[in-house]
mmCIF file of C-alpha atoms and ligand atoms in Angstrom:
data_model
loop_
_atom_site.group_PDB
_atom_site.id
_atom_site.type_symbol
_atom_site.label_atom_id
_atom_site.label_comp_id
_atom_site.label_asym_id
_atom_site.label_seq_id
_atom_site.Cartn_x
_atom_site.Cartn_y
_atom_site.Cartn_z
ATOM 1 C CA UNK A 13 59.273 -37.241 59.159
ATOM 2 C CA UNK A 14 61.135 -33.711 58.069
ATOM 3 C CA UNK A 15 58.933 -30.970 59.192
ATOM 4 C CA UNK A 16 58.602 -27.814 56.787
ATOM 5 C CA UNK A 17 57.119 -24.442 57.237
ATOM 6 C CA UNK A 18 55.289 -22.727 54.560
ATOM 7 C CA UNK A 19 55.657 -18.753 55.229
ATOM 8 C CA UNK A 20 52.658 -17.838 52.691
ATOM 9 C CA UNK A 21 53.597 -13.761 52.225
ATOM 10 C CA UNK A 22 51.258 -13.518 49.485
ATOM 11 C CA UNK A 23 47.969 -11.305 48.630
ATOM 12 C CA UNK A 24 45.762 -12.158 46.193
ATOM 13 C CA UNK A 25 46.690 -15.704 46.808
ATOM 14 C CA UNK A 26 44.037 -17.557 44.195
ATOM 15 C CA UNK A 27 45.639 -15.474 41.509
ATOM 16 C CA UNK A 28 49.334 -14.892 42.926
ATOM 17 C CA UNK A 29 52.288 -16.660 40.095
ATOM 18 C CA UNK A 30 54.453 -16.455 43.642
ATOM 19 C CA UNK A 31 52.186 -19.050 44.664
ATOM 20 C CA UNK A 32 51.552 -20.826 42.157
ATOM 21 C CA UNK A 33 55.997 -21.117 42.002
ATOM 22 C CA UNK A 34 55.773 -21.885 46.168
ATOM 23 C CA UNK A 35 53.318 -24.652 45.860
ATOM 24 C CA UNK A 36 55.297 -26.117 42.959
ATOM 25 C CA UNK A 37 58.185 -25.844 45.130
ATOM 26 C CA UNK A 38 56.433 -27.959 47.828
ATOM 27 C CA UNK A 39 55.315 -30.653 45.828
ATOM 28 C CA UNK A 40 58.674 -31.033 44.634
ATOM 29 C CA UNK A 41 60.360 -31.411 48.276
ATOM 30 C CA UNK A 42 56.990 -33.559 49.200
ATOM 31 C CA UNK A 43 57.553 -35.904 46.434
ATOM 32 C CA UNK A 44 61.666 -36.046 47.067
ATOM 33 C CA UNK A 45 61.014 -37.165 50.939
ATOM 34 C CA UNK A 46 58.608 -37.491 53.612
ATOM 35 C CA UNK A 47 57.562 -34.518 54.281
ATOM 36 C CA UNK A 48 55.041 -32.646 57.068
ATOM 37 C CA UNK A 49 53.888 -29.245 55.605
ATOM 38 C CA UNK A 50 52.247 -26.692 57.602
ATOM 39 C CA UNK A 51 51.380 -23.749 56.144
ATOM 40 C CA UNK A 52 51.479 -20.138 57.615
ATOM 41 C CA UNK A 53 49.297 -17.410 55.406
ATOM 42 C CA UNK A 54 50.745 -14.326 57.308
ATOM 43 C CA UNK A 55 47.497 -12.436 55.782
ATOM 44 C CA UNK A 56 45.121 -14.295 58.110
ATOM 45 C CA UNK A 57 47.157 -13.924 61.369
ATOM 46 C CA UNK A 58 46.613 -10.340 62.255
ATOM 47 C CA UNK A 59 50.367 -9.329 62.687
ATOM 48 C CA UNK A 60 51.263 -6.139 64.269
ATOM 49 C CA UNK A 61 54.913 -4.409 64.227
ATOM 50 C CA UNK A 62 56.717 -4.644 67.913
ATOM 51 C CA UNK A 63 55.291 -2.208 69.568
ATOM 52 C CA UNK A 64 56.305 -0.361 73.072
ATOM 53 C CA UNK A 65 54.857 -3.174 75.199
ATOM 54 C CA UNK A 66 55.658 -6.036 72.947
ATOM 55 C CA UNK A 67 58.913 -5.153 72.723
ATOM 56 C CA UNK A 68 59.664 -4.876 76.488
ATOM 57 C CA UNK A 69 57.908 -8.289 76.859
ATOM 58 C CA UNK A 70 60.651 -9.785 74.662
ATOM 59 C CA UNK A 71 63.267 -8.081 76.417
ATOM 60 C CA UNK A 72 62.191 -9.096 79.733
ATOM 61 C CA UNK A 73 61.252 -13.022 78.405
ATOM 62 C CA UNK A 74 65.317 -13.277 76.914
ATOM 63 C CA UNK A 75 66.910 -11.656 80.043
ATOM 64 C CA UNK A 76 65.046 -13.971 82.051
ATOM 65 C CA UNK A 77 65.323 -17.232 79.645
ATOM 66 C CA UNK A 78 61.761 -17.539 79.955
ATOM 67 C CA UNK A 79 59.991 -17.530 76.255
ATOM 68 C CA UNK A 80 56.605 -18.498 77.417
ATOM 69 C CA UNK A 81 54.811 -15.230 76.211
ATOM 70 C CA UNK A 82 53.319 -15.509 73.040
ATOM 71 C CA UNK A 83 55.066 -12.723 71.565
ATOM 72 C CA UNK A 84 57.527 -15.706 71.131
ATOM 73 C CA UNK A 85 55.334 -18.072 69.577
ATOM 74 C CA UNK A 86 55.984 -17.267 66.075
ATOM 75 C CA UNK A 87 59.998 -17.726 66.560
ATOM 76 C CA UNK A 88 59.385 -21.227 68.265
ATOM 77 C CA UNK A 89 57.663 -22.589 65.660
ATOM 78 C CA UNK A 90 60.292 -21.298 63.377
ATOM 79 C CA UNK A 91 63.371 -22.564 65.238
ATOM 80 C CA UNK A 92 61.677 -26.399 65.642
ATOM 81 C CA UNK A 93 61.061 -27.362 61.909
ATOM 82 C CA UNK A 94 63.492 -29.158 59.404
ATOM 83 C CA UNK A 95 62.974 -26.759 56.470
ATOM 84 C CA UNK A 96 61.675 -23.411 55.110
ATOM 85 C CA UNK A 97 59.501 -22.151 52.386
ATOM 86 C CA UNK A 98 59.210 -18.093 52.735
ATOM 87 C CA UNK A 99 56.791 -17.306 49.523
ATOM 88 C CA UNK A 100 56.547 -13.171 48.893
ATOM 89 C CA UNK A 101 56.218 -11.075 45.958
ATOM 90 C CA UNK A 102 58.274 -7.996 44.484
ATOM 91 C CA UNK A 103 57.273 -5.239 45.681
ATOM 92 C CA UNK A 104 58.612 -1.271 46.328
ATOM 93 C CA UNK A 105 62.245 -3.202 45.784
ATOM 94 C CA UNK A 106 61.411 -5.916 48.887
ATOM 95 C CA UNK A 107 58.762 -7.687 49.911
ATOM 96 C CA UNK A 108 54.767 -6.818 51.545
ATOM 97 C CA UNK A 109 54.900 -5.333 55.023
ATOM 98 C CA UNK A 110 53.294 -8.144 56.244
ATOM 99 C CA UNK A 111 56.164 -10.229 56.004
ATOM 100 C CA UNK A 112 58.607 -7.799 57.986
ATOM 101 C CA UNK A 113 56.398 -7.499 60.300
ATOM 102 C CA UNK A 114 56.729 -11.579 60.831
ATOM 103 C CA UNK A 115 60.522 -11.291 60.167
ATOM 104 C CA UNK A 116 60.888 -9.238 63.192
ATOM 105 C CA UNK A 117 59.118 -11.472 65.280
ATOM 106 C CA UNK A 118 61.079 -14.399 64.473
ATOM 107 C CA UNK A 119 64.416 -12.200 65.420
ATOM 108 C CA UNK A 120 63.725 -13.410 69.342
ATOM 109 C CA UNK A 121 67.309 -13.702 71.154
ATOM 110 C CA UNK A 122 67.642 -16.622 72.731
ATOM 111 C CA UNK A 123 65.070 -18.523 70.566
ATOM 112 C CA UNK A 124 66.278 -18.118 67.214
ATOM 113 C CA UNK A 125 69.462 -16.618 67.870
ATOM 114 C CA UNK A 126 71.822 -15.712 70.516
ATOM 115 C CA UNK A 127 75.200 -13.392 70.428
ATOM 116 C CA UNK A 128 78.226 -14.806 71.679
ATOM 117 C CA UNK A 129 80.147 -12.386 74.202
ATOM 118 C CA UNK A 130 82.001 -10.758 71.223
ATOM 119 C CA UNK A 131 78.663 -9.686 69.805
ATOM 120 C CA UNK A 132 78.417 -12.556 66.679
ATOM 121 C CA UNK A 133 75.133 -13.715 66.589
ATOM 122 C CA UNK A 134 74.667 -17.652 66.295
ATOM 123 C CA UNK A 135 71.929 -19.627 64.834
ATOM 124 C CA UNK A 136 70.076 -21.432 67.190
ATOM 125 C CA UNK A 137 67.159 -22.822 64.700
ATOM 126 C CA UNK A 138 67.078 -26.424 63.653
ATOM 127 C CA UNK A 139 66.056 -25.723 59.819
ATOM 128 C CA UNK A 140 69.081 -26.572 57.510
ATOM 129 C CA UNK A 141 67.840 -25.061 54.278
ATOM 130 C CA UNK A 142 65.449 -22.306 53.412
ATOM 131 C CA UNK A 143 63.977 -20.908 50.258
ATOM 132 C CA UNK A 144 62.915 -17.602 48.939
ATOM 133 C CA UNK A 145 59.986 -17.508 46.464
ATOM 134 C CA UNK A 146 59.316 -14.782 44.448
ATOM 135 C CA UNK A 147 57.682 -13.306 41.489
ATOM 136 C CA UNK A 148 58.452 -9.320 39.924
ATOM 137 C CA UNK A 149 56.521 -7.329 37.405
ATOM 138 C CA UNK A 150 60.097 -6.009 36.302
ATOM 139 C CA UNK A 151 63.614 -7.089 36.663
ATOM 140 C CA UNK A 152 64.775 -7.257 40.418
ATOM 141 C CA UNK A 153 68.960 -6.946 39.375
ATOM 142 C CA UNK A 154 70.464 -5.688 42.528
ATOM 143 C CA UNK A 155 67.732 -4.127 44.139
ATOM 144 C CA UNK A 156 65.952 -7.048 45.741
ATOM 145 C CA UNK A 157 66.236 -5.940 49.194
ATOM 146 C CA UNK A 158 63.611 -8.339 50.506
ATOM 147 C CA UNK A 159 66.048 -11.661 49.100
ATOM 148 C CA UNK A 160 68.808 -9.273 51.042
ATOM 149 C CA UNK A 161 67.255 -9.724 53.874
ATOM 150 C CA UNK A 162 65.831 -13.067 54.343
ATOM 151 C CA UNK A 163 69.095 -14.597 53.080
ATOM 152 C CA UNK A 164 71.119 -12.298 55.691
ATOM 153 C CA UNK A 165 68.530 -13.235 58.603
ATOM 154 C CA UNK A 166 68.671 -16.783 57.683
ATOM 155 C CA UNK A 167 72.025 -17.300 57.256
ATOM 156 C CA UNK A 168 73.683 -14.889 59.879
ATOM 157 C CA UNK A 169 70.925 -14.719 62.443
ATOM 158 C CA UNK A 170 69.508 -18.392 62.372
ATOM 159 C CA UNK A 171 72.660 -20.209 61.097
ATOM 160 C CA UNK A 172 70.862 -21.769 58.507
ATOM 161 C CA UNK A 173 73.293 -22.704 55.907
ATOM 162 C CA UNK A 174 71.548 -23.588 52.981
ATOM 163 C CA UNK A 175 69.422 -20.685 51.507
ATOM 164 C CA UNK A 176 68.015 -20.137 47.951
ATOM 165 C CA UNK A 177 66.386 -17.852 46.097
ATOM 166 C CA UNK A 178 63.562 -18.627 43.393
ATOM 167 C CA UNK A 179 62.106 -16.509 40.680
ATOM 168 C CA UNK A 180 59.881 -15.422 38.216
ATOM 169 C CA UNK A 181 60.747 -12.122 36.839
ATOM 170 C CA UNK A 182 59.392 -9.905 34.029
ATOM 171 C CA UNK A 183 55.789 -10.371 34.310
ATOM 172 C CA UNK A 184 54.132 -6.962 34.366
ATOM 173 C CA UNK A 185 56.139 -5.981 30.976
ATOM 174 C CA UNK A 186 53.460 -6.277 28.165
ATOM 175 C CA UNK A 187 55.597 -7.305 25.877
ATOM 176 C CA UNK A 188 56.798 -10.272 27.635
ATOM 177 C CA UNK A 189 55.216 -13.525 27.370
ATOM 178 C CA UNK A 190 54.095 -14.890 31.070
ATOM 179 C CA UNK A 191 53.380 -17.926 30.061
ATOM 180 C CA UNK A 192 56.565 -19.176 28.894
ATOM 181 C CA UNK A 193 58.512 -16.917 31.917
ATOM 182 C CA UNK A 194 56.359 -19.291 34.220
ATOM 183 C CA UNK A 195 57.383 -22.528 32.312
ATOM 184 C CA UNK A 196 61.026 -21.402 32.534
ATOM 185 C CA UNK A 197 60.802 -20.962 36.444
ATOM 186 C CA UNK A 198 58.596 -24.295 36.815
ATOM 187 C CA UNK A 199 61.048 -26.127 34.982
ATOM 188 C CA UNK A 200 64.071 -24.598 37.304
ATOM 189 C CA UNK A 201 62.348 -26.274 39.887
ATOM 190 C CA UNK A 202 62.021 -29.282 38.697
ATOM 191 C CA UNK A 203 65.802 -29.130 37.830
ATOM 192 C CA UNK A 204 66.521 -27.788 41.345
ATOM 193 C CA UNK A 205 69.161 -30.145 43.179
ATOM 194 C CA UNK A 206 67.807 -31.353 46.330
HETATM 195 C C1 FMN B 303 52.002 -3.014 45.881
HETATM 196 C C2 FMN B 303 52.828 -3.538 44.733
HETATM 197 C C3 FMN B 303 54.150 -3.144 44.617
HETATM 198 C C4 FMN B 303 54.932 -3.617 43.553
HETATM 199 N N1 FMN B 303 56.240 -3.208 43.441
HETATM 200 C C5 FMN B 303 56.990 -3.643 42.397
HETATM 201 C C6 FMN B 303 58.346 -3.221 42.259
HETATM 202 O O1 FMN B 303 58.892 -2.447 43.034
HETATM 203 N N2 FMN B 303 59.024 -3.677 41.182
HETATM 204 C C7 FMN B 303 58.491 -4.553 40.279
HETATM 205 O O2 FMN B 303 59.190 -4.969 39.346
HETATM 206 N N3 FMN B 303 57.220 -4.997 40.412
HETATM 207 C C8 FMN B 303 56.459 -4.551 41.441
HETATM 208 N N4 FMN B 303 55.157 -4.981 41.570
HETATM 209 C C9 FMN B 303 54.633 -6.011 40.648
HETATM 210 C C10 FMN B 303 54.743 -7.403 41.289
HETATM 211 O O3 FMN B 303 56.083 -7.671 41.660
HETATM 212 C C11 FMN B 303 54.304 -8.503 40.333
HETATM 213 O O4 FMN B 303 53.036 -8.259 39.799
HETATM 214 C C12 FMN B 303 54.325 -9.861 41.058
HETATM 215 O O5 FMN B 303 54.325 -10.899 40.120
HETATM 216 C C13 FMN B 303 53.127 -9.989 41.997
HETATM 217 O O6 FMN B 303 53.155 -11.278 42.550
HETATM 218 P P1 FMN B 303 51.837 -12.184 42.648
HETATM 219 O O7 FMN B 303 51.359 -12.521 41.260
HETATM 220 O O8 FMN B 303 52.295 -13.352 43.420
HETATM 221 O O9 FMN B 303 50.815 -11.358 43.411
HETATM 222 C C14 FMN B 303 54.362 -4.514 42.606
HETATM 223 C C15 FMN B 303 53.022 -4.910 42.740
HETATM 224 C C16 FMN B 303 52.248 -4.419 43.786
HETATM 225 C C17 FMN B 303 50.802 -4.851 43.902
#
């Protein structure tokens, strides 16, 4: 059975439209194939940026090969799944802190990654396709820097060579109707090729 990994970025989660698009999303790929979702809500798992000592444990676990310390755990579980669902709304131009602050614990050399001797980092994770979820009060044009850098992670980092974006855009804008901007991005995944 395909294993998938639901990165739930969200706040407010009984009332978040990213959400409500992500768990669309997974009922899709659940009712396309056999699939085993387990579900990470980054809100309930306490994450702290790399700190000092943290960061020197990680050092010391990839120069040694040894990635028992559990400041790897979160990059293990990453690299060993089929698929990826990262769910995280617009915000300040990227995505909630919380997120980045998993993001740069799945960057673990030697787990998720390694650099070859000219300094090219290859993908060591198992995951051949990954989506980004997303909802925005405005219009994210250009300036989603939080898509920028999940897609460069995924692809570059992790070798993952399949990675999409989904979104729902518009919906603080009073004038706008939500309703139908949710139908639209409900019924683009529904249409989404698998
Ligand atoms: C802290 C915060 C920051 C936000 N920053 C932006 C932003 O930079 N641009 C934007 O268009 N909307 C921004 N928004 C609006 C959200 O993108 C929008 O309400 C989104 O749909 C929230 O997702 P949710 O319903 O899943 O919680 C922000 C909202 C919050 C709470």
């Amino acid at each position: 059975m395909k294993k998938l990994l639901y990165i739930d970025a969200n706040v407010n989660r009984a009332t978040s439209r990213t959400e409500r698009l992500a768990q669309a999303l997974l009922d899709r790929l659940r009712a396309n194939e056999d699939v085993e979702v387990t579900t990470l809500v980054l809100e309930d798992e306490g994450l702290a940026p790399l700190n000092s000592a943290r960061l020197a444990r990680r050092t010391a676990g990839t120069a040694a090969g040894d990635f028992s310390d559990p400041v790897f755990a979160y990059a293990k579980q990453f690299a060993a799944v089929d698929e990826v669902v990262i769910a995280a709304p617009y915000w300040d131009f990227s995505f909630p802190a919380l997120l980045k602050n998993y993001l740069e614990l799945l960057c673990a050399q030697g787990v998720t990654f390694n650099y070859s001797d000219e300094g090219v980092p290859t993908g060591l994770v198992r995951a051949t396709r990954a989506w980004y979820v997303t909802t925005a009060g405005g219009y994210c044009g250009d300036y989603d820097y939080g898509w920028a850098q999940v897609d460069a992670l995924c692809r570059l980092y992790f070798g993952i060579p399949d990675v999409r974006r989904l979104s729902a855009e518009g919906l603080d804008i009073v004038t706008n109707d939500v309703d139908e901007i949710m139908a639209d991005a409900l019924r683009a995944i529904e249409n989404e090729p698998l």
